[in-house]
Short mmCIF file of C-alpha atoms in Angstrom, two decimals:
data_model
loop_
_atom_site.label_atom_id
_atom_site.label_comp_id
_atom_site.label_asym_id
_atom_site.label_seq_id
_atom_site.Cartn_x
_atom_site.Cartn_y
_atom_site.Cartn_z
CA MET A 50 53.80 98.39 -64.73
CA THR A 51 52.28 100.26 -61.82
CA GLU A 52 49.60 98.92 -59.52
CA PRO A 53 46.11 100.20 -60.31
CA ARG A 54 44.90 102.94 -57.98
CA TYR A 55 41.36 101.54 -57.81
CA PRO A 56 39.44 98.45 -58.95
CA GLY A 57 38.58 98.71 -62.64
CA GLU A 58 41.28 101.18 -63.60
CA ARG A 59 43.09 98.57 -65.74
CA LEU A 60 39.77 97.94 -67.52
CA GLY A 61 39.25 101.64 -68.28
CA LEU A 62 36.34 101.96 -65.86
CA PRO A 63 35.62 104.98 -63.65
CA GLU A 64 36.68 104.95 -60.02
CA SER A 65 33.16 105.49 -58.67
CA GLY A 66 29.59 106.04 -59.75
CA ARG A 67 27.80 104.60 -62.74
CA GLY A 68 29.90 102.13 -64.71
CA SER A 69 32.42 101.52 -61.91
CA ILE A 70 33.14 98.07 -60.47
CA GLY A 71 30.39 96.83 -58.14
CA ARG A 72 31.87 96.73 -54.66
CA ILE A 73 31.66 93.91 -52.13
CA GLY A 74 28.79 95.31 -50.04
CA ARG A 75 26.43 95.51 -52.99
CA ARG A 76 27.54 92.12 -54.30
CA VAL A 77 26.96 90.38 -50.98
CA GLY A 78 23.59 92.10 -50.57
CA ALA A 79 22.55 90.92 -54.04
CA LEU A 80 23.69 87.40 -53.23
CA PHE A 81 21.55 87.37 -50.07
CA VAL A 82 18.50 88.58 -52.01
CA ASP A 83 18.92 85.92 -54.70
CA TYR A 84 19.60 83.06 -52.29
CA GLY A 85 16.70 84.25 -50.14
CA ALA A 86 14.41 84.18 -53.16
CA ALA A 87 15.61 80.66 -54.00
CA TYR A 88 15.00 79.60 -50.41
CA ILE A 89 11.45 80.96 -50.45
CA LEU A 90 10.71 79.44 -53.87
CA ALA A 91 11.94 76.07 -52.64
CA GLY A 92 9.34 76.22 -49.90
CA LEU A 93 6.55 77.08 -52.33
CA PHE A 94 7.17 74.39 -54.91
CA VAL A 95 8.93 71.51 -53.20
CA THR A 96 7.96 69.42 -50.20
CA ASP A 97 10.14 67.10 -48.17
CA PRO A 98 9.18 63.44 -47.48
CA ASP A 99 7.15 64.50 -44.42
CA GLY A 100 5.01 66.80 -46.55
CA LEU A 101 6.53 69.98 -45.13
CA PRO A 102 7.67 72.73 -47.49
CA ALA A 103 11.32 72.25 -48.47
CA VAL A 104 12.10 75.67 -47.04
CA PHE A 105 11.74 74.06 -43.60
CA SER A 106 13.91 71.07 -44.50
CA GLY A 107 16.48 73.35 -46.13
CA ASP A 108 17.27 71.03 -49.05
CA PRO A 109 20.51 72.63 -50.30
CA VAL A 110 20.37 71.00 -53.73
CA VAL A 111 16.91 72.39 -54.47
CA ILE A 112 17.88 75.83 -53.17
CA ALA A 113 21.11 75.86 -55.22
CA ALA A 114 19.25 74.75 -58.35
CA LEU A 115 16.70 77.53 -57.91
CA PHE A 116 19.50 80.04 -57.32
CA VAL A 117 21.14 78.98 -60.60
CA ALA A 118 17.77 79.22 -62.37
CA ILE A 119 17.25 82.77 -61.08
CA GLN A 120 20.70 83.78 -62.34
CA VAL A 121 20.31 82.11 -65.73
CA VAL A 122 16.81 83.43 -66.41
CA PHE A 123 17.28 87.03 -65.33
CA ALA A 124 20.90 87.86 -66.24
CA PRO A 125 20.37 87.83 -70.02
CA MET A 126 17.06 89.69 -69.81
CA LEU A 127 17.72 92.30 -67.11
CA GLN A 128 21.53 92.54 -67.18
CA GLY A 129 21.62 90.89 -63.79
CA SER A 130 19.64 88.95 -61.24
CA PRO A 131 16.87 90.54 -59.17
CA GLY A 132 19.39 91.00 -56.34
CA HIS A 133 21.83 92.75 -58.67
CA ARG A 134 19.16 95.12 -59.90
CA ILE A 135 17.87 95.87 -56.38
CA PHE A 136 21.41 96.78 -55.28
CA GLY A 137 22.10 98.93 -58.34
CA LEU A 138 24.34 96.50 -60.22
CA ARG A 139 24.35 95.22 -63.78
CA LEU A 140 26.13 92.32 -65.39
CA VAL A 141 27.93 92.99 -68.67
CA ARG A 142 30.50 91.26 -70.79
CA ALA A 143 34.06 92.50 -70.40
CA ASP A 144 33.79 94.11 -73.85
CA GLY A 145 30.49 95.78 -72.94
CA ALA A 146 28.29 93.58 -75.16
CA TRP A 147 25.21 91.54 -74.19
CA VAL A 148 26.09 88.66 -71.86
CA GLY A 149 24.30 86.11 -74.02
CA LEU A 150 22.96 82.81 -72.77
CA TRP A 151 25.97 80.67 -71.85
CA ARG A 152 27.84 83.20 -69.70
CA PRO A 153 25.15 83.36 -66.98
CA ILE A 154 25.11 79.55 -66.85
CA VAL A 155 28.88 79.30 -66.35
CA ARG A 156 28.89 82.18 -63.88
CA ALA A 157 26.01 80.78 -61.79
CA LEU A 158 27.42 77.25 -61.64
CA LEU A 159 30.76 78.60 -60.46
CA LEU A 160 29.02 80.84 -57.91
CA VAL A 161 27.34 77.79 -56.39
CA LEU A 162 30.78 76.20 -55.96
CA VAL A 163 31.70 79.27 -53.80
CA ILE A 164 35.52 79.05 -54.16
CA PRO A 165 35.69 80.86 -57.53
CA ALA A 166 33.55 83.66 -56.12
CA VAL A 167 35.87 84.36 -53.18
CA ILE A 168 39.09 84.50 -55.21
CA TRP A 169 39.42 87.97 -56.75
CA ASP A 170 41.87 89.88 -58.86
CA SER A 171 42.91 93.51 -58.35
CA ASP A 172 39.75 94.62 -60.19
CA GLN A 173 37.56 92.77 -57.66
CA ARG A 174 36.45 90.31 -60.33
CA GLY A 175 35.95 86.82 -58.97
CA LEU A 176 37.12 83.77 -60.88
CA HIS A 177 33.50 83.11 -61.80
CA ASP A 178 33.33 86.49 -63.58
CA LYS A 179 36.72 86.00 -65.24
CA ALA A 180 35.75 82.52 -66.51
CA ALA A 181 32.48 83.86 -67.93
CA GLY A 182 34.10 87.03 -69.32
CA THR A 183 31.73 89.24 -67.33
CA ILE A 184 31.97 92.28 -65.05
CA LEU A 185 29.52 93.37 -62.36
CA LEU A 186 29.18 97.15 -62.61
CA ARG A 187 27.24 99.84 -60.78
CA ALA A 188 24.14 100.69 -62.77
#
């Protein structure tokens, strides 16, 4: 078996453009947008013991929980998080069907653990995507 020439070739996806594998730059940009949104929301709704917004205390548990909530709420409805959509990405099941409700939960929880997200295969799918049976494609 020959090595694929580009990410997504083994999956029957195009090399570039719409429907191709979402590349690292877009993925990282989307991650920053979503974590940034979680960080800002933490400051709006949660205060630390001193009465300051949590955004100033940087409570990582609250921020991670809000990040997971953003992923879980938006992925089934919009085919991706707000960050994904801003960066021209969409989340689909490997077979092209609707992601459903449980896949975004599994994917988001594994993303928060970080390690599964930084281990990729030749199609640039992280372990979190493989475990959830999802692919992040260019919209």
